[in-house]
PDB file of C-alpha atoms in Angstrom:
ATOM      1  CA  MET O   2       0.000   0.000   0.000  1.00 47.00           C
ATOM      2  CA  SER O   3       1.499   3.329  -1.040  1.00 47.00           C
ATOM      3  CA  GLU O   4       2.264   5.898   1.615  1.00 48.00           C
ATOM      4  CA  PRO O   5       0.448   9.261   1.456  1.00 48.00           C
ATOM      5  CA  ALA O   6       2.534  12.036  -0.027  1.00 48.00           C
ATOM      6  CA  ALA O   7       1.872  14.600   2.681  1.00 48.00           C
ATOM      7  CA  ALA O   8      -0.511  15.496   5.443  1.00 47.00           C
ATOM      8  CA  PRO O   9      -3.535  17.447   4.232  1.00 50.00           C
ATOM      9  CA  VAL O  10      -3.691  21.160   4.837  1.00 46.00           C
ATOM     10  CA  GLN O  11      -6.801  23.241   4.898  1.00 47.00           C
ATOM     11  CA  ALA O  12      -7.404  25.859   2.255  1.00 45.00           C
ATOM     12  CA  PRO O  13      -6.237  29.320   3.369  1.00 46.00           C
ATOM     13  CA  ARG O  14      -9.018  31.392   4.919  1.00 47.00           C
ATOM     14  CA  THR O  15      -9.160  34.874   6.311  1.00 55.00           C
ATOM     15  CA  ASP O  16     -11.631  33.746   8.963  1.00 77.00           C
ATOM     16  CA  PRO O  17     -12.020  30.434  10.817  1.00 89.00           C
ATOM     17  CA  LEU O  18     -14.213  27.746   9.302  1.00 95.00           C
ATOM     18  CA  ARG O  19     -17.457  27.452  11.261  1.00 97.00           C
ATOM     19  CA  ALA O  20     -18.915  23.983  11.638  1.00 97.00           C
ATOM     20  CA  LEU O  21     -21.829  22.343  13.380  1.00 98.00           C
ATOM     21  CA  VAL O  22     -21.189  18.782  14.568  1.00 97.00           C
ATOM     22  CA  LEU O  23     -24.366  16.741  14.849  1.00 96.00           C
ATOM     23  CA  ALA O  24     -24.386  13.941  17.420  1.00 93.00           C
ATOM     24  CA  GLY O  25     -26.813  12.130  19.678  1.00 88.00           C
ATOM     25  CA  GLY O  26     -30.157  11.347  18.099  1.00 80.00           C
ATOM     26  CA  LEU O  27     -32.726   8.891  19.401  1.00 73.00           C
ATOM     27  CA  THR O  28     -31.342   5.578  18.136  1.00 72.00           C
ATOM     28  CA  PHE O  29     -29.754   2.704  20.060  1.00 73.00           C
ATOM     29  CA  GLU O  30     -26.388   4.242  19.151  1.00 76.00           C
ATOM     30  CA  ARG O  31     -26.978   7.591  20.853  1.00 84.00           C
ATOM     31  CA  GLU O  32     -24.246   7.183  23.476  1.00 85.00           C
ATOM     32  CA  VAL O  33     -21.642   6.176  20.900  1.00 84.00           C
ATOM     33  CA  SER O  34     -22.667   9.098  18.702  1.00 88.00           C
ATOM     34  CA  ILE O  35     -22.268  11.623  21.509  1.00 92.00           C
ATOM     35  CA  ASN O  36     -18.801  10.227  22.179  1.00 91.00           C
ATOM     36  CA  SER O  37     -17.921  10.519  18.480  1.00 93.00           C
ATOM     37  CA  GLY O  38     -19.251  14.070  18.323  1.00 95.00           C
ATOM     38  CA  GLY O  39     -17.201  15.155  21.307  1.00 95.00           C
ATOM     39  CA  GLN O  40     -14.024  13.731  19.770  1.00 96.00           C
ATOM     40  CA  VAL O  41     -14.780  15.485  16.471  1.00 97.00           C
ATOM     41  CA  VAL O  42     -15.267  18.854  18.168  1.00 97.00           C
ATOM     42  CA  GLU O  43     -11.984  18.459  20.072  1.00 97.00           C
ATOM     43  CA  ALA O  44     -10.049  17.471  16.939  1.00 97.00           C
ATOM     44  CA  LEU O  45     -11.533  20.314  14.880  1.00 97.00           C
ATOM     45  CA  THR O  46     -10.874  22.876  17.595  1.00 97.00           C
ATOM     46  CA  ARG O  47      -7.216  21.841  17.717  1.00 96.00           C
ATOM     47  CA  ALA O  48      -7.126  22.308  13.936  1.00 96.00           C
ATOM     48  CA  GLY O  49      -8.435  25.867  14.191  1.00 96.00           C
ATOM     49  CA  VAL O  50     -12.060  25.214  13.236  1.00 97.00           C
ATOM     50  CA  GLU O  51     -14.895  26.821  15.216  1.00 97.00           C
ATOM     51  CA  ALA O  52     -16.938  23.713  15.975  1.00 97.00           C
ATOM     52  CA  GLU O  53     -20.108  23.430  18.038  1.00 96.00           C
ATOM     53  CA  LEU O  54     -21.848  20.223  19.116  1.00 96.00           C
ATOM     54  CA  HIS O  55     -25.606  19.951  18.541  1.00 95.00           C
ATOM     55  CA  ASP O  56     -28.231  17.230  18.782  1.00 92.00           C
ATOM     56  CA  ALA O  57     -30.512  16.404  15.866  1.00 88.00           C
ATOM     57  CA  ASP O  58     -33.643  17.805  17.446  1.00 90.00           C
ATOM     58  CA  ALA O  59     -36.415  20.321  16.754  1.00 91.00           C
ATOM     59  CA  GLY O  60     -34.029  23.206  17.366  1.00 93.00           C
ATOM     60  CA  LEU O  61     -31.636  22.208  14.589  1.00 94.00           C
ATOM     61  CA  LEU O  62     -33.229  23.859  11.541  1.00 95.00           C
ATOM     62  CA  PRO O  63     -34.263  27.115  13.291  1.00 96.00           C
ATOM     63  CA  GLY O  64     -30.757  27.331  14.710  1.00 95.00           C
ATOM     64  CA  LEU O  65     -29.124  26.848  11.332  1.00 95.00           C
ATOM     65  CA  SER O  66     -31.407  29.480   9.852  1.00 95.00           C
ATOM     66  CA  ALA O  67     -30.646  32.005  12.590  1.00 95.00           C
ATOM     67  CA  THR O  68     -26.923  31.288  12.768  1.00 94.00           C
ATOM     68  CA  PRO O  69     -25.640  29.754   9.523  1.00 95.00           C
ATOM     69  CA  VAL O  70     -22.462  27.680   9.497  1.00 97.00           C
ATOM     70  CA  ASP O  71     -20.050  26.862   6.687  1.00 97.00           C
ATOM     71  CA  ALA O  72     -20.861  23.144   6.813  1.00 98.00           C
ATOM     72  CA  VAL O  73     -22.244  20.381   9.006  1.00 98.00           C
ATOM     73  CA  PHE O  74     -20.332  17.306  10.130  1.00 98.00           C
ATOM     74  CA  ILE O  75     -22.655  14.372  10.820  1.00 96.00           C
ATOM     75  CA  ALA O  76     -21.406  12.248  13.717  1.00 94.00           C
ATOM     76  CA  LEU O  77     -24.788  10.590  14.177  1.00 92.00           C
ATOM     77  CA  HIS O  78     -24.801   6.804  14.068  1.00 86.00           C
ATOM     78  CA  GLY O  79     -27.804   4.632  13.413  1.00 79.00           C
ATOM     79  CA  ALA O  80     -30.847   5.488  11.327  1.00 78.00           C
ATOM     80  CA  THR O  81     -30.885   9.265  11.772  1.00 78.00           C
ATOM     81  CA  GLY O  82     -27.328   9.804  10.653  1.00 83.00           C
ATOM     82  CA  GLU O  83     -26.874   6.972   8.181  1.00 91.00           C
ATOM     83  CA  ASP O  84     -30.132   6.197   6.378  1.00 93.00           C
ATOM     84  CA  GLY O  85     -30.078   9.388   4.314  1.00 94.00           C
ATOM     85  CA  ALA O  86     -33.118  11.058   5.918  1.00 93.00           C
ATOM     86  CA  LEU O  87     -31.224  13.801   7.762  1.00 94.00           C
ATOM     87  CA  ARG O  88     -29.073  14.498   4.707  1.00 96.00           C
ATOM     88  CA  ALA O  89     -32.195  14.850   2.574  1.00 96.00           C
ATOM     89  CA  VAL O  90     -33.519  17.478   5.006  1.00 96.00           C
ATOM     90  CA  LEU O  91     -30.184  19.330   4.964  1.00 97.00           C
ATOM     91  CA  ASP O  92     -30.358  19.264   1.152  1.00 97.00           C
ATOM     92  CA  LEU O  93     -33.829  20.817   1.309  1.00 97.00           C
ATOM     93  CA  ALA O  94     -32.487  23.517   3.626  1.00 96.00           C
ATOM     94  CA  GLY O  95     -29.485  24.184   1.396  1.00 97.00           C
ATOM     95  CA  VAL O  96     -27.024  23.357   4.184  1.00 97.00           C
ATOM     96  CA  PRO O  97     -23.774  21.729   3.028  1.00 98.00           C
ATOM     97  CA  TYR O  98     -22.515  18.685   4.907  1.00 98.00           C
ATOM     98  CA  VAL O  99     -19.618  16.261   4.894  1.00 98.00           C
ATOM     99  CA  GLY O 100     -20.086  12.822   3.413  1.00 97.00           C
ATOM    100  CA  SER O 101     -22.249  10.779   1.117  1.00 98.00           C
ATOM    101  CA  PRO O 102     -25.489  12.009  -0.494  1.00 97.00           C
ATOM    102  CA  ALA O 103     -28.854  10.849   0.780  1.00 97.00           C
ATOM    103  CA  ALA O 104     -29.499   8.260  -1.960  1.00 97.00           C
ATOM    104  CA  ALA O 105     -26.133   6.563  -1.440  1.00 98.00           C
ATOM    105  CA  CYS O 106     -26.720   6.481   2.312  1.00 97.00           C
ATOM    106  CA  ARG O 107     -30.078   4.778   1.846  1.00 96.00           C
ATOM    107  CA  LEU O 108     -28.400   2.063  -0.215  1.00 97.00           C
ATOM    108  CA  ALA O 109     -25.483   1.554   2.187  1.00 97.00           C
ATOM    109  CA  TRP O 110     -27.864   1.494   5.178  1.00 95.00           C
ATOM    110  CA  ASP O 111     -29.677  -1.527   3.727  1.00 95.00           C
ATOM    111  CA  LYS O 112     -27.033  -4.213   4.239  1.00 96.00           C
ATOM    112  CA  PRO O 113     -28.583  -6.861   1.958  1.00 97.00           C
ATOM    113  CA  ALA O 114     -29.076  -4.316  -0.842  1.00 97.00           C
ATOM    114  CA  ALA O 115     -25.499  -3.046  -0.458  1.00 98.00           C
ATOM    115  CA  LYS O 116     -24.181  -6.612  -0.545  1.00 98.00           C
ATOM    116  CA  SER O 117     -26.121  -7.275  -3.768  1.00 98.00           C
ATOM    117  CA  VAL O 118     -24.648  -4.200  -5.473  1.00 98.00           C
ATOM    118  CA  VAL O 119     -21.130  -4.960  -4.241  1.00 98.00           C
ATOM    119  CA  ARG O 120     -21.342  -8.608  -5.326  1.00 98.00           C
ATOM    120  CA  SER O 121     -22.563  -7.517  -8.774  1.00 98.00           C
ATOM    121  CA  ALA O 122     -19.447  -5.356  -9.001  1.00 98.00           C
ATOM    122  CA  GLY O 123     -17.254  -8.435  -8.581  1.00 98.00           C
ATOM    123  CA  VAL O 124     -16.445  -8.175  -4.878  1.00 98.00           C
ATOM    124  CA  SER O 125     -16.718 -11.329  -2.749  1.00 98.00           C
ATOM    125  CA  THR O 126     -19.209 -11.287   0.120  1.00 98.00           C
ATOM    126  CA  PRO O 127     -20.532 -14.140   2.299  1.00 98.00           C
ATOM    127  CA  ASP O 128     -23.808 -15.737   1.158  1.00 98.00           C
ATOM    128  CA  TRP O 129     -26.842 -14.450   3.026  1.00 98.00           C
ATOM    129  CA  VAL O 130     -30.599 -14.343   3.310  1.00 97.00           C
ATOM    130  CA  ALA O 131     -32.622 -11.410   4.654  1.00 96.00           C
ATOM    131  CA  LEU O 132     -36.183 -11.941   5.857  1.00 93.00           C
ATOM    132  CA  PRO O 133     -38.721  -9.768   7.686  1.00 93.00           C
ATOM    133  CA  HIS O 134     -40.368 -10.867  10.909  1.00 91.00           C
ATOM    134  CA  SER O 135     -43.656 -11.395   9.077  1.00 91.00           C
ATOM    135  CA  THR O 136     -42.160 -14.234   7.021  1.00 91.00           C
ATOM    136  CA  PHE O 137     -41.401 -16.272  10.113  1.00 86.00           C
ATOM    137  CA  ARG O 138     -44.808 -15.505  11.576  1.00 83.00           C
ATOM    138  CA  GLU O 139     -46.731 -16.454   8.436  1.00 86.00           C
ATOM    139  CA  LEU O 140     -44.738 -19.461   7.218  1.00 90.00           C
ATOM    140  CA  GLY O 141     -43.626 -20.877  10.544  1.00 86.00           C
ATOM    141  CA  ALA O 142     -40.269 -20.068  12.114  1.00 87.00           C
ATOM    142  CA  GLY O 143     -39.131 -23.680  12.394  1.00 90.00           C
ATOM    143  CA  ALA O 144     -39.579 -24.497   8.719  1.00 92.00           C
ATOM    144  CA  VAL O 145     -37.897 -21.285   7.562  1.00 92.00           C
ATOM    145  CA  LEU O 146     -34.936 -21.694   9.907  1.00 93.00           C
ATOM    146  CA  ASP O 147     -34.444 -25.279   8.718  1.00 94.00           C
ATOM    147  CA  LEU O 148     -34.183 -24.014   5.142  1.00 95.00           C
ATOM    148  CA  ILE O 149     -31.686 -21.322   6.158  1.00 95.00           C
ATOM    149  CA  VAL O 150     -29.404 -23.827   7.880  1.00 96.00           C
ATOM    150  CA  ALA O 151     -29.682 -26.255   4.953  1.00 96.00           C
ATOM    151  CA  ARG O 152     -28.677 -23.496   2.542  1.00 96.00           C
ATOM    152  CA  LEU O 153     -26.008 -21.595   4.495  1.00 97.00           C
ATOM    153  CA  GLY O 154     -24.753 -24.215   6.943  1.00 96.00           C
ATOM    154  CA  LEU O 155     -23.242 -23.502  10.345  1.00 97.00           C
ATOM    155  CA  PRO O 156     -21.866 -21.399  11.920  1.00 97.00           C
ATOM    156  CA  LEU O 157     -23.923 -18.335  10.976  1.00 97.00           C
ATOM    157  CA  MET O 158     -23.823 -14.631  11.707  1.00 95.00           C
ATOM    158  CA  VAL O 159     -27.207 -13.157  12.649  1.00 94.00           C
ATOM    159  CA  LYS O 160     -27.515  -9.376  12.412  1.00 92.00           C
ATOM    160  CA  PRO O 161     -30.101  -6.654  11.823  1.00 91.00           C
ATOM    161  CA  ALA O 162     -30.479  -5.819   8.127  1.00 92.00           C
ATOM    162  CA  SER O 163     -29.672  -2.217   9.010  1.00 87.00           C
ATOM    163  CA  GLY O 164     -27.885  -0.547  11.897  1.00 73.00           C
ATOM    164  CA  GLY O 165     -24.388  -0.286  13.262  1.00 63.00           C
ATOM    165  CA  SER O 166     -22.156  -0.644  16.311  1.00 57.00           C
ATOM    166  CA  ALA O 167     -22.653  -4.436  16.018  1.00 65.00           C
ATOM    167  CA  LEU O 168     -25.913  -4.122  17.960  1.00 72.00           C
ATOM    168  CA  GLY O 169     -27.825  -7.404  17.822  1.00 78.00           C
ATOM    169  CA  VAL O 170     -25.003  -9.224  16.035  1.00 86.00           C
ATOM    170  CA  GLN O 171     -24.463 -12.820  17.151  1.00 89.00           C
ATOM    171  CA  LYS O 172     -22.504 -15.819  15.956  1.00 91.00           C
ATOM    172  CA  VAL O 173     -24.585 -19.009  16.015  1.00 95.00           C
ATOM    173  CA  SER O 174     -22.740 -22.322  15.996  1.00 95.00           C
ATOM    174  CA  ARG O 175     -25.578 -24.643  17.082  1.00 95.00           C
ATOM    175  CA  VAL O 176     -28.918 -24.948  15.337  1.00 94.00           C
ATOM    176  CA  GLU O 177     -30.771 -24.918  18.649  1.00 94.00           C
ATOM    177  CA  ASP O 178     -29.386 -21.430  19.404  1.00 94.00           C
ATOM    178  CA  LEU O 179     -30.666 -19.901  16.175  1.00 93.00           C
ATOM    179  CA  PRO O 180     -34.280 -19.111  17.261  1.00 91.00           C
ATOM    180  CA  ALA O 181     -33.143 -17.145  20.330  1.00 92.00           C
ATOM    181  CA  ALA O 182     -30.591 -15.237  18.242  1.00 92.00           C
ATOM    182  CA  MET O 183     -33.305 -14.302  15.761  1.00 91.00           C
ATOM    183  CA  VAL O 184     -35.640 -13.073  18.506  1.00 89.00           C
ATOM    184  CA  SER O 185     -32.856 -10.982  20.006  1.00 88.00           C
ATOM    185  CA  CYS O 186     -32.014  -9.507  16.628  1.00 88.00           C
ATOM    186  CA  PHE O 187     -35.610  -8.524  15.888  1.00 90.00           C
ATOM    187  CA  ALA O 188     -35.403  -6.167  18.870  1.00 87.00           C
ATOM    188  CA  TYR O 189     -33.289  -3.877  16.655  1.00 84.00           C
ATOM    189  CA  GLY O 190     -35.356  -4.001  13.470  1.00 86.00           C
ATOM    190  CA  ASP O 191     -38.072  -5.742  11.514  1.00 91.00           C
ATOM    191  CA  THR O 192     -35.705  -7.518   9.116  1.00 93.00           C
ATOM    192  CA  VAL O 193     -32.877  -9.880  10.016  1.00 94.00           C
ATOM    193  CA  MET O 194     -29.966 -10.835   7.798  1.00 95.00           C
ATOM    194  CA  VAL O 195     -28.506 -14.313   8.318  1.00 96.00           C
ATOM    195  CA  GLU O 196     -25.055 -14.615   6.802  1.00 97.00           C
ATOM    196  CA  ARG O 197     -22.676 -17.516   6.332  1.00 97.00           C
ATOM    197  CA  PHE O 198     -19.869 -17.205   8.881  1.00 96.00           C
ATOM    198  CA  VAL O 199     -16.463 -16.684   7.302  1.00 95.00           C
ATOM    199  CA  ASP O 200     -13.431 -17.366   9.469  1.00 94.00           C
ATOM    200  CA  GLY O 201     -10.449 -15.098   9.034  1.00 95.00           C
ATOM    201  CA  VAL O 202      -8.868 -11.770   9.938  1.00 96.00           C
ATOM    202  CA  GLU O 203     -11.311  -8.891  10.298  1.00 95.00           C
ATOM    203  CA  LEU O 204     -10.278  -5.576   8.784  1.00 98.00           C
ATOM    204  CA  ALA O 205     -11.633  -2.041   8.910  1.00 97.00           C
ATOM    205  CA  LEU O 206     -10.934  -0.299   5.601  1.00 98.00           C
ATOM    206  CA  SER O 207     -11.299   3.474   5.708  1.00 98.00           C
ATOM    207  CA  VAL O 208     -11.565   5.691   2.642  1.00 98.00           C
ATOM    208  CA  VAL O 209     -11.264   9.473   2.578  1.00 98.00           C
ATOM    209  CA  ASP O 210     -11.401  12.008  -0.248  1.00 97.00           C
ATOM    210  CA  LEU O 211      -9.403  15.138   0.524  1.00 96.00           C
ATOM    211  CA  GLY O 212      -9.665  16.580  -2.973  1.00 93.00           C
ATOM    212  CA  ASN O 213      -7.587  14.284  -5.143  1.00 94.00           C
ATOM    213  CA  GLY O 214     -10.060  11.419  -5.340  1.00 96.00           C
ATOM    214  CA  PRO O 215     -10.836   8.642  -2.855  1.00 98.00           C
ATOM    215  CA  GLU O 216      -7.814   7.323  -0.949  1.00 98.00           C
ATOM    216  CA  ALA O 217      -7.746   4.068   0.991  1.00 98.00           C
ATOM    217  CA  LEU O 218      -6.037   4.504   4.353  1.00 98.00           C
ATOM    218  CA  PRO O 219      -4.004   1.698   5.961  1.00 98.00           C
ATOM    219  CA  ALA O 220      -6.191  -1.237   6.992  1.00 98.00           C
ATOM    220  CA  VAL O 221      -6.867  -1.682  10.706  1.00 98.00           C
ATOM    221  CA  GLU O 222      -6.830  -5.276  11.965  1.00 97.00           C
ATOM    222  CA  ILE O 223      -9.431  -6.162  14.589  1.00 94.00           C
ATOM    223  CA  ALA O 224      -8.648  -9.006  17.007  1.00 88.00           C
ATOM    224  CA  PRO O 225     -11.444  -9.423  19.587  1.00 81.00           C
ATOM    225  CA  GLU O 226     -10.660 -11.581  22.587  1.00 80.00           C
ATOM    226  CA  SER O 227     -13.994 -13.402  22.202  1.00 70.00           C
ATOM    227  CA  GLY O 228     -13.468 -14.089  18.505  1.00 69.00           C
ATOM    228  CA  VAL O 229     -16.549 -12.045  17.566  1.00 71.00           C
ATOM    229  CA  PHE O 230     -16.475  -8.256  17.183  1.00 72.00           C
ATOM    230  CA  ASP O 231     -19.839  -7.601  18.854  1.00 68.00           C
ATOM    231  CA  TYR O 232     -21.008  -4.503  20.747  1.00 65.00           C
ATOM    232  CA  THR O 233     -19.271  -5.527  23.983  1.00 68.00           C
ATOM    233  CA  SER O 234     -15.967  -6.263  22.230  1.00 70.00           C
ATOM    234  CA  ARG O 235     -16.207  -3.008  20.321  1.00 67.00           C
ATOM    235  CA  TYR O 236     -16.769  -0.614  23.217  1.00 64.00           C
ATOM    236  CA  THR O 237     -15.240  -2.299  26.271  1.00 70.00           C
ATOM    237  CA  PRO O 238     -11.586  -1.289  26.675  1.00 71.00           C
ATOM    238  CA  GLY O 239      -9.202  -4.238  26.706  1.00 78.00           C
ATOM    239  CA  LEU O 240     -11.494  -6.781  25.021  1.00 80.00           C
ATOM    240  CA  THR O 241     -10.172  -6.137  21.513  1.00 86.00           C
ATOM    241  CA  GLU O 242      -6.681  -5.598  20.118  1.00 93.00           C
ATOM    242  CA  TYR O 243      -6.214  -3.323  17.120  1.00 93.00           C
ATOM    243  CA  HIS O 244      -3.266  -3.261  14.753  1.00 96.00           C
ATOM    244  CA  ALA O 245      -2.785  -0.309  12.428  1.00 96.00           C
ATOM    245  CA  PRO O 246      -1.577  -1.050   9.867  1.00 97.00           C
ATOM    246  CA  ALA O 247      -2.964  -4.597   9.800  1.00 98.00           C
ATOM    247  CA  ARG O 248      -0.582  -7.540  10.093  1.00 96.00           C
ATOM    248  CA  VAL O 249      -1.212  -8.810   6.576  1.00 97.00           C
ATOM    249  CA  SER O 250       1.000  -9.286   3.544  1.00 97.00           C
ATOM    250  CA  ASP O 251       1.537  -6.503   1.031  1.00 97.00           C
ATOM    251  CA  ALA O 252      -0.545  -8.453  -1.484  1.00 98.00           C
ATOM    252  CA  VAL O 253      -3.496  -8.768   0.903  1.00 98.00           C
ATOM    253  CA  ALA O 254      -3.175  -5.108   1.899  1.00 98.00           C
ATOM    254  CA  ALA O 255      -3.351  -4.145  -1.773  1.00 98.00           C
ATOM    255  CA  ARG O 256      -6.450  -6.313  -2.335  1.00 98.00           C
ATOM    256  CA  ALA O 257      -8.095  -4.819   0.751  1.00 98.00           C
ATOM    257  CA  ARG O 258      -7.404  -1.332  -0.575  1.00 98.00           C
ATOM    258  CA  GLU O 259      -8.976  -2.252  -3.919  1.00 98.00           C
ATOM    259  CA  VAL O 260     -12.078  -3.618  -2.188  1.00 98.00           C
ATOM    260  CA  ALA O 261     -12.522  -0.495  -0.064  1.00 98.00           C
ATOM    261  CA  LEU O 262     -12.201   1.807  -3.074  1.00 98.00           C
ATOM    262  CA  ARG O 263     -14.493  -0.361  -5.190  1.00 98.00           C
ATOM    263  CA  VAL O 264     -17.196  -0.399  -2.501  1.00 98.00           C
ATOM    264  CA  HIS O 265     -16.908   3.373  -2.077  1.00 98.00           C
ATOM    265  CA  GLU O 266     -17.267   3.817  -5.835  1.00 98.00           C
ATOM    266  CA  VAL O 267     -20.096   1.417  -6.703  1.00 98.00           C
ATOM    267  CA  LEU O 268     -22.296   2.551  -3.808  1.00 98.00           C
ATOM    268  CA  GLY O 269     -21.838   6.198  -4.790  1.00 98.00           C
ATOM    269  CA  LEU O 270     -20.241   7.225  -1.501  1.00 98.00           C
ATOM    270  CA  ALA O 271     -18.407  10.499  -0.944  1.00 98.00           C
ATOM    271  CA  GLY O 272     -16.126  12.180   1.572  1.00 98.00           C
ATOM    272  CA  LEU O 273     -15.443   9.298   3.918  1.00 98.00           C
ATOM    273  CA  SER O 274     -16.502   5.717   4.525  1.00 98.00           C
ATOM    274  CA  ARG O 275     -15.395   2.617   6.393  1.00 97.00           C
ATOM    275  CA  THR O 276     -15.799  -0.851   4.934  1.00 98.00           C
ATOM    276  CA  ASP O 277     -15.733  -3.904   7.201  1.00 96.00           C
ATOM    277  CA  ALA O 278     -14.208  -7.020   5.647  1.00 97.00           C
ATOM    278  CA  ILE O 279     -12.873 -10.483   6.425  1.00 97.00           C
ATOM    279  CA  VAL O 280      -9.661 -11.907   4.968  1.00 98.00           C
ATOM    280  CA  THR O 281      -9.703 -15.707   4.683  1.00 97.00           C
ATOM    281  CA  PRO O 282      -6.547 -17.812   5.141  1.00 96.00           C
ATOM    282  CA  ASP O 283      -6.147 -17.989   1.340  1.00 96.00           C
ATOM    283  CA  GLY O 284      -5.965 -14.173   1.187  1.00 96.00           C
ATOM    284  CA  GLU O 285      -9.398 -13.467  -0.300  1.00 97.00           C
ATOM    285  CA  VAL O 286     -11.062 -10.287   0.977  1.00 98.00           C
ATOM    286  CA  HIS O 287     -14.811 -10.600   1.690  1.00 98.00           C
ATOM    287  CA  PHE O 288     -17.016  -7.520   2.026  1.00 98.00           C
ATOM    288  CA  LEU O 289     -19.288  -7.474   5.097  1.00 97.00           C
ATOM    289  CA  GLU O 290     -20.822  -3.986   5.283  1.00 96.00           C
ATOM    290  CA  VAL O 291     -20.017  -0.311   4.898  1.00 97.00           C
ATOM    291  CA  ASN O 292     -20.499   2.675   7.218  1.00 94.00           C
ATOM    292  CA  VAL O 293     -21.171   6.173   5.864  1.00 96.00           C
ATOM    293  CA  SER O 294     -20.800   7.729   9.330  1.00 94.00           C
ATOM    294  CA  PRO O 295     -17.937   5.727  10.858  1.00 93.00           C
ATOM    295  CA  GLY O 296     -17.289   5.876  14.570  1.00 90.00           C
ATOM    296  CA  LEU O 297     -14.876   8.576  15.710  1.00 93.00           C
ATOM    297  CA  THR O 298     -14.494   7.647  19.371  1.00 87.00           C
ATOM    298  CA  GLU O 299     -11.158   6.958  21.049  1.00 81.00           C
ATOM    299  CA  THR O 300     -11.523   3.249  20.235  1.00 83.00           C
ATOM    300  CA  SER O 301     -12.845   3.687  16.674  1.00 91.00           C
ATOM    301  CA  MET O 302     -11.016   2.388  13.624  1.00 95.00           C
ATOM    302  CA  PHE O 303     -11.289   5.437  11.346  1.00 97.00           C
ATOM    303  CA  PRO O 304      -9.094   7.642  13.602  1.00 97.00           C
ATOM    304  CA  MET O 305      -6.616   4.741  13.910  1.00 97.00           C
ATOM    305  CA  ALA O 306      -6.372   4.542  10.129  1.00 98.00           C
ATOM    306  CA  VAL O 307      -5.910   8.313   9.850  1.00 98.00           C
ATOM    307  CA  GLU O 308      -3.041   8.181  12.343  1.00 97.00           C
ATOM    308  CA  ALA O 309      -1.476   5.173  10.603  1.00 98.00           C
ATOM    309  CA  ALA O 310      -1.504   7.169   7.360  1.00 98.00           C
ATOM    310  CA  GLY O 311       0.501   9.933   9.018  1.00 97.00           C
ATOM    311  CA  TYR O 312      -2.367  12.414   9.089  1.00 97.00           C
ATOM    312  CA  ARG O 313      -3.878  14.382  11.959  1.00 97.00           C
ATOM    313  CA  LEU O 314      -7.561  13.720  12.525  1.00 97.00           C
ATOM    314  CA  GLY O 315      -8.443  17.390  12.938  1.00 97.00           C
ATOM    315  CA  ASP O 316      -6.727  18.290   9.648  1.00 97.00           C
ATOM    316  CA  VAL O 317      -8.571  15.522   7.802  1.00 98.00           C
ATOM    317  CA  LEU O 318     -11.965  16.477   9.233  1.00 98.00           C
ATOM    318  CA  GLY O 319     -11.262  20.165   8.643  1.00 97.00           C
ATOM    319  CA  ARG O 320     -10.367  19.526   5.019  1.00 97.00           C
ATOM    320  CA  LEU O 321     -13.565  17.516   4.544  1.00 98.00           C
ATOM    321  CA  LEU O 322     -15.582  20.406   5.989  1.00 97.00           C
ATOM    322  CA  ALA O 323     -13.782  22.949   3.789  1.00 96.00           C
ATOM    323  CA  ARG O 324     -14.526  20.858   0.691  1.00 96.00           C
ATOM    324  CA  ALA O 325     -18.175  20.534   1.693  1.00 97.00           C
ATOM    325  CA  ALA O 326     -18.460  24.280   2.258  1.00 96.00           C
ATOM    326  CA  HIS O 327     -16.577  25.198  -0.943  1.00 93.00           C
ATOM    327  CA  PRO O 328     -16.780  22.247  -3.362  1.00 89.00           C
ATOM    328  CA  GLU O 329     -15.521  24.394  -6.200  1.00 79.00           C
ATOM    329  CA  ALA O 330     -12.221  25.139  -4.420  1.00 69.00           C
TER     330      ALA O 330
END
């Protein structure tokens, strides 16, 4: 993987860039989002940007109208920040923001749909089936689950068809544990995606566009103590080891970079993204899902990748905001 030529610098300005950082929301990921938003404000402030933290509530649009900002940085995780709805409202209000457009977010938010598009583009992804709760209710859960196991085998990964932070994600190794995993998963959404488990090294592949086209940052290797990168492993200090750059061969690193850039391209993403992938022992890189609003907490992989690339997080975020505010520059 080629090294970046130089750390990004913000475009010269006679006055500080003014940004609103949106965090919080009402999803299951509210706490993580607030943590991300706080880290973003700190990093931007160190980089000389006037950044203010704000929740996505009824005061947002009146506030933006009364006190305009140069651009908005969306640090909301979950539906509000990642399903495209908030971005569509900001588009209606004429407020520029960092990141992917609403339509691309809607596609990326729907994991089965994103996997279909990515597979059609020639990227490997584990086989899966996605079914709404009504299917199990109408056709009988036992019969449907038997078909899933017959088709995909064991072990399986059970996860909500949309959402992040690994909420509701479980590995199922025994057929008798599958019904309980499905019930637990339905607590986070009406549709569950059951995916064939692929054993290997898990990677977080971050992409950023600072003005010269999308750039894949060094891959971050994720090594959870439990073997599964679930919510607990993700946010409990000490339960997961991270290696940035990942401990993979140059050939695998190059393939991972190609996958991240390809996913970013075919899904129509912009600004920044983070693709989650698994590398099998034979070196094949399998796409799992993509995040349009990647975590930016102290234990998140995007900041690790930025640091591994030799960049400063505040400079990267500031450059993204400057490009959003002045796309013609």
